Amino acid sequence: MLAAYFVAYLWIPKFIKTKKYLLSILTFLLAFYLFGVLSRILVVHVAEPFVRTPPFEQESIQEIFSDYRWLMAKYIPTILLNVLVFVAVKYYFEDEREKSKKLALAKEKSEIELKTLKGQLNPHFLFNTLNNIYSLSVVNSPKTSTSISKLSEILDHVLYRCNGKYVLLSSEIDLLKNFIELEKLRYDERLKVSFTENIDNDIEIPPLILLSLVENAFKHGAGEDSGSPEIDIDISSKDLKFQFVITNTVVDAYEVKGKDSIGLSNIRKQLDLICGNNYELDVKPSENRFTVTLKINQE
């Protein structure tokens, strides 16, 4: 026991880990020789008197110290074997604890990053929506109460249903429809929104990703197009494969891609944390259209 504690808690930390190799070798040899002597003394002068009938001869302590061949042949190897087992078990459990600690820290870090990324999205959405409601209230529009009702439903989803890594696709679709209806209150008939669904199964997807993409389409499409803006949304889910395609008309799609790189970067970070390599986010600007395709494979 003394030899095991010496190696695990003194020799390795103080000599091996500090790279004092010559001193560590000398200390190791001296210490284990002394442990062998101590072990032999305990056998001869403590244990044997209990089992042998006196009178009998005993080695003196001086003889035990000088009989290095017997110590190296019988006692020191046994001590080394027990020390090796103890140290191996100790470092195995320490390694497992360290792995568990690292996993817990990584999980905590991911959760903090996800909350941070969501926090970057939600205030932006609220700012735009409240400005819309304010504009309607200034002119006493009858659409004001409807917009407040839609906002209430959206906030209920964002605040109370998006705390986990995943939400049901059907819940996210309802969120998108409420958002679109709320945004359409700002425009006349010049805005055209097409929403197509082909859902075979109600899978789980990362929350608020689709809302961010739709919000970008309104911001850089309908919000900057004084003509006849169009937004086309297509959602499909079959087996464990999900696809979301959104296309909006813009004045200059390549300029929009440059301006919105921060928003798309945040979306990619959130998808990286949740989906790893099981997703594709493709951005295709053309002359007057901007298309974003998101694919998630949960197989």
XYZ file of C-alpha atoms in Angstrom:
299
model
C 0.000 0.000 0.000
C 2.782 2.433 0.908
C 4.640 1.665 -2.312
C 1.476 2.147 -4.402
C 0.694 5.527 -2.819
C 4.336 6.557 -3.166
C 4.337 5.860 -6.915
C 0.864 7.242 -7.680
C 0.855 10.384 -5.553
C 4.539 11.303 -5.145
C 6.901 9.686 -7.622
C 4.861 10.206 -10.814
C 3.636 13.779 -10.059
C 6.885 15.076 -8.539
C 9.498 13.353 -10.692
C 8.049 11.877 -13.907
C 5.665 14.701 -14.813
C 8.325 17.311 -14.001
C 10.800 15.430 -16.251
C 13.404 14.879 -13.545
C 14.327 11.562 -15.076
C 17.745 10.875 -13.488
C 16.514 11.815 -10.028
C 13.343 9.759 -10.591
C 15.378 6.613 -11.404
C 17.553 6.992 -8.314
C 14.533 7.718 -6.115
C 12.628 4.754 -7.530
C 15.479 2.285 -6.931
C 16.146 3.515 -3.413
C 12.470 3.642 -2.459
C 11.680 0.135 -3.681
C 14.726 -1.312 -2.002
C 13.553 0.253 1.260
C 10.013 -1.053 0.657
C 11.502 -4.527 0.159
C 13.448 -4.224 3.417
C 10.374 -3.016 5.270
C 8.303 -5.881 3.877
C 10.918 -8.436 4.968
C 11.149 -6.870 8.448
C 7.370 -7.086 8.862
C 7.440 -10.763 7.895
C 10.393 -11.763 10.079
C 9.901 -9.613 13.164
C 6.093 -9.100 13.181
C 4.352 -11.995 11.441
C 6.628 -14.962 12.180
C 6.482 -14.662 16.010
C 2.722 -15.299 15.774
C 3.048 -18.542 13.832
C 6.387 -20.041 14.958
C 7.106 -21.724 18.283
C 10.060 -20.178 20.118
C 12.883 -20.419 20.398
C 13.837 -19.832 16.768
C 16.463 -17.858 14.924
C 15.659 -14.585 13.188
C 17.557 -12.430 10.745
C 18.710 -9.174 12.204
C 17.643 -5.918 10.615
C 21.230 -5.406 9.454
C 21.199 -8.811 7.734
C 17.916 -8.014 6.044
C 19.309 -4.729 4.720
C 22.382 -6.465 3.282
C 20.599 -9.468 1.708
C 19.763 -7.620 -1.529
C 19.604 -10.812 -3.640
C 16.774 -12.286 -1.565
C 14.940 -8.974 -1.534
C 15.219 -8.570 -5.314
C 14.180 -12.154 -5.966
C 11.224 -12.507 -3.581
C 9.941 -9.205 -2.202
C 10.532 -6.357 -4.652
C 8.872 -8.103 -7.685
C 5.718 -8.761 -5.621
C 5.613 -5.159 -4.482
C 6.115 -3.920 -8.076
C 3.284 -6.125 -9.373
C 0.834 -4.808 -6.791
C 1.910 -1.215 -7.450
C 1.435 -1.706 -11.189
C -2.131 -2.990 -10.681
C -3.000 -0.127 -8.328
C -1.602 2.571 -10.638
C -3.299 1.066 -13.703
C -6.708 0.975 -12.000
C -6.245 4.480 -10.587
C -5.372 6.063 -13.928
C -8.126 4.143 -15.719
C -10.803 5.613 -13.459
C -9.180 9.054 -13.583
C -9.194 8.899 -17.368
C -12.882 7.928 -17.380
C -13.697 10.810 -15.032
C -11.741 13.197 -17.247
C -13.599 12.003 -20.340
C -16.949 12.453 -18.578
C -15.903 15.917 -17.447
C -14.851 16.902 -20.964
C -18.124 15.611 -22.418
C -20.105 17.546 -19.813
C -18.119 20.719 -20.520
C -18.521 20.266 -24.280
C -22.271 19.779 -23.859
C -22.519 22.839 -21.633
C -20.484 24.869 -24.126
C -22.737 23.754 -26.996
C -25.860 24.678 -25.037
C -24.428 28.118 -24.230
C -23.481 28.668 -27.877
C -26.955 27.610 -29.013
C -28.612 29.998 -26.570
C -26.308 32.776 -27.745
C -27.107 32.128 -31.393
C -30.842 32.004 -30.683
C -30.497 35.212 -28.710
C -29.006 36.873 -31.781
C -32.037 35.862 -33.849
C -34.973 36.545 -31.546
C -34.352 40.253 -30.735
C -33.923 41.013 -34.441
C -37.253 39.396 -35.242
C -39.028 41.145 -32.361
C -37.637 44.532 -33.369
C -38.984 44.224 -36.917
C -42.368 42.892 -35.822
C -42.957 45.547 -33.181
C -42.094 48.217 -35.723
C -44.733 46.733 -38.032
C -47.370 46.785 -35.290
C -46.446 50.351 -34.378
C -46.897 51.446 -37.994
C -50.373 49.875 -38.087
C -51.394 51.429 -34.782
C -50.373 54.921 -35.896
C -53.009 54.855 -38.661
C -55.550 53.026 -36.468
C -55.567 50.077 -38.849
C -58.147 47.350 -38.105
C -55.317 44.890 -38.773
C -53.588 45.904 -35.534
C -55.430 43.450 -33.297
C -54.826 40.620 -35.787
C -51.122 41.361 -35.869
C -50.930 41.384 -32.063
C -52.683 38.011 -31.945
C -50.219 36.540 -34.453
C -47.287 37.959 -32.528
C -48.635 36.407 -29.327
C -48.737 32.972 -30.958
C -45.219 33.423 -32.301
C -43.848 34.484 -28.905
C -45.511 31.497 -27.258
C -43.648 29.224 -29.654
C -40.303 31.008 -29.391
C -40.287 31.455 -25.612
C -41.805 28.181 -24.413
C -41.408 25.550 -27.136
C -37.863 26.117 -28.400
C -35.827 25.334 -25.295
C -34.571 21.983 -26.588
C -32.366 21.111 -29.538
C -35.326 19.938 -31.607
C -38.973 20.787 -32.200
C -41.651 19.101 -34.276
C -41.749 20.125 -37.923
C -45.499 20.770 -37.710
C -44.902 23.269 -34.917
C -42.285 25.106 -36.987
C -44.627 25.198 -39.982
C -47.342 26.811 -37.855
C -44.766 29.349 -36.713
C -43.842 30.166 -40.309
C -47.474 30.597 -41.339
C -48.105 32.984 -38.458
C -44.989 34.939 -39.328
C -45.948 35.161 -42.995
C -49.456 36.323 -42.164
C -47.997 38.938 -39.851
C -45.580 40.181 -42.507
C -48.264 40.264 -45.207
C -50.153 42.822 -43.150
C -47.504 45.353 -44.187
C -48.016 44.840 -47.911
C -50.813 45.130 -50.443
C -51.629 42.629 -53.154
C -48.286 43.222 -54.855
C -46.619 40.635 -52.570
C -47.063 37.010 -53.616
C -46.203 34.198 -51.228
C -46.325 30.561 -52.290
C -46.195 27.926 -49.526
C -46.011 24.247 -50.526
C -45.907 21.300 -48.121
C -45.209 17.651 -48.812
C -44.916 16.069 -45.378
C -44.963 12.295 -44.970
C -43.890 12.235 -41.325
C -43.664 14.825 -38.568
C -39.929 14.701 -37.871
C -37.965 16.831 -35.410
C -35.757 19.683 -36.663
C -33.636 22.419 -35.026
C -35.843 25.284 -33.819
C -36.039 28.745 -35.420
C -33.772 27.889 -38.371
C -36.623 28.026 -40.881
C -37.958 31.225 -39.330
C -34.555 32.877 -39.778
C -34.434 31.909 -43.452
C -37.967 33.152 -44.075
C -37.241 36.374 -42.218
C -34.200 36.965 -44.435
C -36.350 36.430 -47.526
C -38.791 39.109 -46.365
C -36.020 41.447 -45.281
C -34.010 41.326 -48.513
C -36.849 40.432 -50.855
C -40.172 42.092 -50.180
C -38.616 44.735 -47.940
C -36.319 46.059 -50.677
C -38.383 45.323 -53.784
C -40.757 48.126 -54.689
C -42.145 46.171 -57.640
C -43.945 42.851 -57.307
C -41.912 40.765 -54.871
C -42.394 37.017 -54.737
C -41.451 34.462 -52.083
C -41.708 30.738 -52.795
C -41.398 28.206 -49.973
C -41.302 24.469 -50.458
C -41.085 22.031 -47.517
C -40.801 18.287 -47.901
C -40.177 15.436 -45.476
C -39.926 11.778 -46.410
C -38.635 9.041 -44.128
C -35.863 10.800 -42.184
C -34.895 13.234 -44.931
C -35.982 16.853 -44.727
C -35.698 19.588 -47.355
C -36.555 23.272 -47.177
C -36.262 25.510 -50.234
C -36.998 29.229 -50.164
C -36.672 31.565 -53.149
C -37.302 35.291 -53.152
C -37.047 37.950 -55.835
C -34.424 40.625 -55.189
C -32.941 43.626 -56.928
C -29.401 42.153 -56.755
C -29.054 38.624 -55.385
C -25.249 38.779 -55.233
C -25.378 41.943 -53.150
C -27.856 40.279 -50.763
C -25.519 37.302 -50.304
C -22.744 39.641 -49.192
C -24.933 41.651 -46.838
C -26.510 38.624 -45.209
C -23.354 36.581 -44.698
C -23.491 37.151 -40.907
C -27.042 35.818 -40.640
C -26.258 32.753 -42.733
C -23.069 32.217 -40.735
C -25.075 32.129 -37.486
C -27.475 29.623 -39.015
C -24.578 27.409 -40.100
C -23.070 27.529 -36.601
C -26.350 26.448 -35.034
C -26.732 23.625 -37.555
C -23.125 22.543 -36.945
C -23.775 22.266 -33.214
C -26.991 20.269 -33.589
C -26.685 18.325 -36.841
C -22.928 17.925 -37.242
C -22.262 16.703 -40.793
C -25.832 15.569 -41.421
C -27.015 18.714 -43.192
C -26.437 20.806 -46.319
C -27.093 24.534 -46.603
C -26.812 25.722 -50.176
C -27.090 29.367 -51.257
C -27.651 30.163 -54.940
C -27.938 33.787 -56.055
C -29.021 34.439 -59.641
C -29.794 37.614 -61.567
C -33.039 38.516 -59.789
C -33.585 35.618 -57.392
C -32.017 34.362 -54.224
C -32.470 30.686 -53.313
C -31.523 28.911 -50.109
C -31.822 25.114 -49.807
C -31.545 23.334 -46.495
C -31.329 19.533 -46.342
C -31.186 17.525 -43.126
C -30.567 13.793 -43.068
C -31.513 12.126 -39.774
C -30.743 8.555 -40.858
